[in-house]
Short mmCIF file of C-alpha atoms in Angstrom, two decimals:
data_model
loop_
_atom_site.label_atom_id
_atom_site.label_comp_id
_atom_site.label_asym_id
_atom_site.label_seq_id
_atom_site.Cartn_x
_atom_site.Cartn_y
_atom_site.Cartn_z
CA UNK A 1 0.00 0.00 0.00
CA UNK A 2 1.24 3.48 -0.86
CA UNK A 3 -0.02 5.42 2.14
CA UNK A 4 1.23 8.87 1.16
CA UNK A 5 0.30 8.83 -2.56
CA UNK A 6 -3.11 7.28 -1.80
CA UNK A 7 -3.76 9.79 0.96
CA UNK A 8 -2.71 12.78 -1.18
CA UNK A 9 -4.93 11.62 -4.06
CA UNK A 10 -7.91 11.42 -1.70
CA UNK A 11 -6.99 14.75 -0.06
CA UNK A 12 -6.89 16.48 -3.46
CA UNK A 13 -10.64 15.96 -3.84
CA UNK A 14 -11.55 16.94 -0.26
CA UNK A 15 -12.18 20.44 1.10
CA UNK A 16 -8.72 21.94 1.64
CA UNK A 17 -7.33 22.98 5.00
CA UNK A 18 -4.96 25.91 5.39
CA UNK A 19 -2.06 23.82 6.75
CA UNK A 20 -2.01 20.04 6.93
CA UNK A 21 1.03 18.72 8.77
CA UNK A 22 2.05 15.28 7.48
CA UNK A 23 4.92 14.62 9.89
CA UNK A 24 5.75 15.12 13.50
CA UNK A 25 8.69 14.33 15.69
CA UNK A 26 7.55 16.34 18.68
CA UNK A 27 4.50 15.98 20.88
CA UNK A 28 1.57 17.95 19.58
CA UNK A 29 -1.90 18.67 20.94
CA UNK A 30 -4.72 17.42 18.75
CA UNK A 31 -8.48 17.75 18.94
CA UNK A 32 -10.00 14.58 20.37
CA UNK A 33 -12.22 13.79 17.40
CA UNK A 34 -10.88 13.70 13.86
CA UNK A 35 -12.15 16.28 11.39
CA UNK A 36 -12.03 13.68 8.64
CA UNK A 37 -10.57 10.32 7.69
CA UNK A 38 -9.09 9.61 4.26
CA UNK A 39 -7.64 6.28 3.19
CA UNK A 40 -7.58 5.16 6.83
CA UNK A 41 -5.61 8.25 7.92
CA UNK A 42 -7.29 10.47 10.49
CA UNK A 43 -7.04 14.25 10.24
CA UNK A 44 -7.20 16.04 13.58
CA UNK A 45 -7.34 19.78 14.23
CA UNK A 46 -3.92 20.86 15.50
CA UNK A 47 -4.14 22.77 18.79
CA UNK A 48 -0.45 23.51 19.32
CA UNK A 49 2.64 24.48 17.43
CA UNK A 50 4.30 21.70 15.47
CA UNK A 51 7.92 21.11 14.60
CA UNK A 52 9.15 19.71 11.32
CA UNK A 53 8.55 20.98 7.81
CA UNK A 54 9.54 17.90 5.82
CA UNK A 55 5.94 17.18 4.90
CA UNK A 56 2.93 19.46 4.81
CA UNK A 57 0.22 20.66 2.46
CA UNK A 58 -0.45 24.39 2.35
CA UNK A 59 -3.46 26.15 0.87
CA UNK A 60 -3.18 29.08 -1.50
CA UNK A 61 -4.52 31.40 1.23
CA UNK A 62 -1.93 30.20 3.75
CA UNK A 63 0.86 30.38 1.15
CA UNK A 64 0.02 34.02 0.42
CA UNK A 65 0.05 34.73 4.16
CA UNK A 66 3.42 32.96 4.51
CA UNK A 67 4.98 34.84 1.58
CA UNK A 68 3.94 38.15 3.11
CA UNK A 69 5.13 37.16 6.58
CA UNK A 70 8.30 38.50 8.13
CA UNK A 71 8.37 35.35 10.29
CA UNK A 72 9.23 33.19 7.27
CA UNK A 73 12.32 35.31 6.63
CA UNK A 74 13.71 35.23 10.17
CA UNK A 75 12.64 31.87 11.65
CA UNK A 76 12.98 28.25 10.56
CA UNK A 77 10.06 27.32 8.30
CA UNK A 78 8.36 24.96 10.76
CA UNK A 79 8.46 27.47 13.61
CA UNK A 80 7.05 30.21 11.38
CA UNK A 81 4.42 28.10 9.62
CA UNK A 82 3.02 26.21 12.58
CA UNK A 83 2.92 28.97 15.18
CA UNK A 84 -0.75 29.30 16.14
CA UNK A 85 -0.11 32.76 17.59
CA UNK A 86 1.93 34.06 14.66
CA UNK A 87 1.67 33.42 10.95
CA UNK A 88 -0.90 30.64 11.43
CA UNK A 89 -3.25 32.72 13.59
CA UNK A 90 -6.69 32.44 12.04
CA UNK A 91 -5.71 29.52 9.81
CA UNK A 92 -7.08 25.99 10.12
CA UNK A 93 -4.15 23.72 10.99
CA UNK A 94 -4.42 19.95 11.13
CA UNK A 95 -2.24 16.88 11.66
CA UNK A 96 -2.42 13.45 10.06
CA UNK A 97 -2.66 10.52 12.45
CA UNK A 98 -0.52 8.62 11.95
CA UNK A 99 2.10 10.97 10.55
CA UNK A 100 2.91 10.04 6.96
CA UNK A 101 6.36 11.61 6.59
CA UNK A 102 9.52 11.19 8.62
CA UNK A 103 12.81 13.03 8.24
CA UNK A 104 15.61 10.69 7.26
CA UNK A 105 17.80 11.71 10.18
CA UNK A 106 15.10 10.23 12.46
CA UNK A 107 15.39 6.81 10.83
CA UNK A 108 17.74 4.18 12.20
CA UNK A 109 20.35 4.71 14.86
CA UNK A 110 21.45 8.14 13.63
CA UNK A 111 25.08 7.13 13.05
CA UNK A 112 24.78 7.12 9.27
CA UNK A 113 23.63 10.39 7.73
CA UNK A 114 21.13 9.67 4.99
CA UNK A 115 20.55 12.48 2.52
CA UNK A 116 22.64 14.78 4.70
CA UNK A 117 22.56 18.41 3.64
CA UNK A 118 25.74 20.23 2.70
CA UNK A 119 24.10 23.63 3.17
CA UNK A 120 25.56 25.89 5.83
CA UNK A 121 24.64 29.33 7.10
CA UNK A 122 27.42 31.79 6.45
CA UNK A 123 27.28 35.31 7.80
CA UNK A 124 23.64 35.04 8.80
CA UNK A 125 22.38 38.02 10.75
CA UNK A 126 18.92 38.53 12.18
CA UNK A 127 17.82 42.15 12.18
CA UNK A 128 15.04 43.09 14.59
#
């Protein structure tokens, strides 16, 4: 079974949410009852911030809000996108249960970097 492709195909024909988080590696607070269930994957309203931006679906409305946001330019993407008191205020955020995406550095024993990035921040300054 192809959980992610099957889920995304079903999600494409459902009413869109503003931000649908497909992964998590941190505890999150979810609404008790799912908003929906697609292909056996429950979608719960997200009631907290969420870490990780390896897998999410963003609506056009939320993307426009993100592009215009100063938060996206000064914070890591996950912190900016999934902050319910910042950029995401007023947006409908949800989480898949179970999560459908995992970052490769979370797989295995962590001794072997898989798909390790060679990007580094050089001379990065945050101006307030």
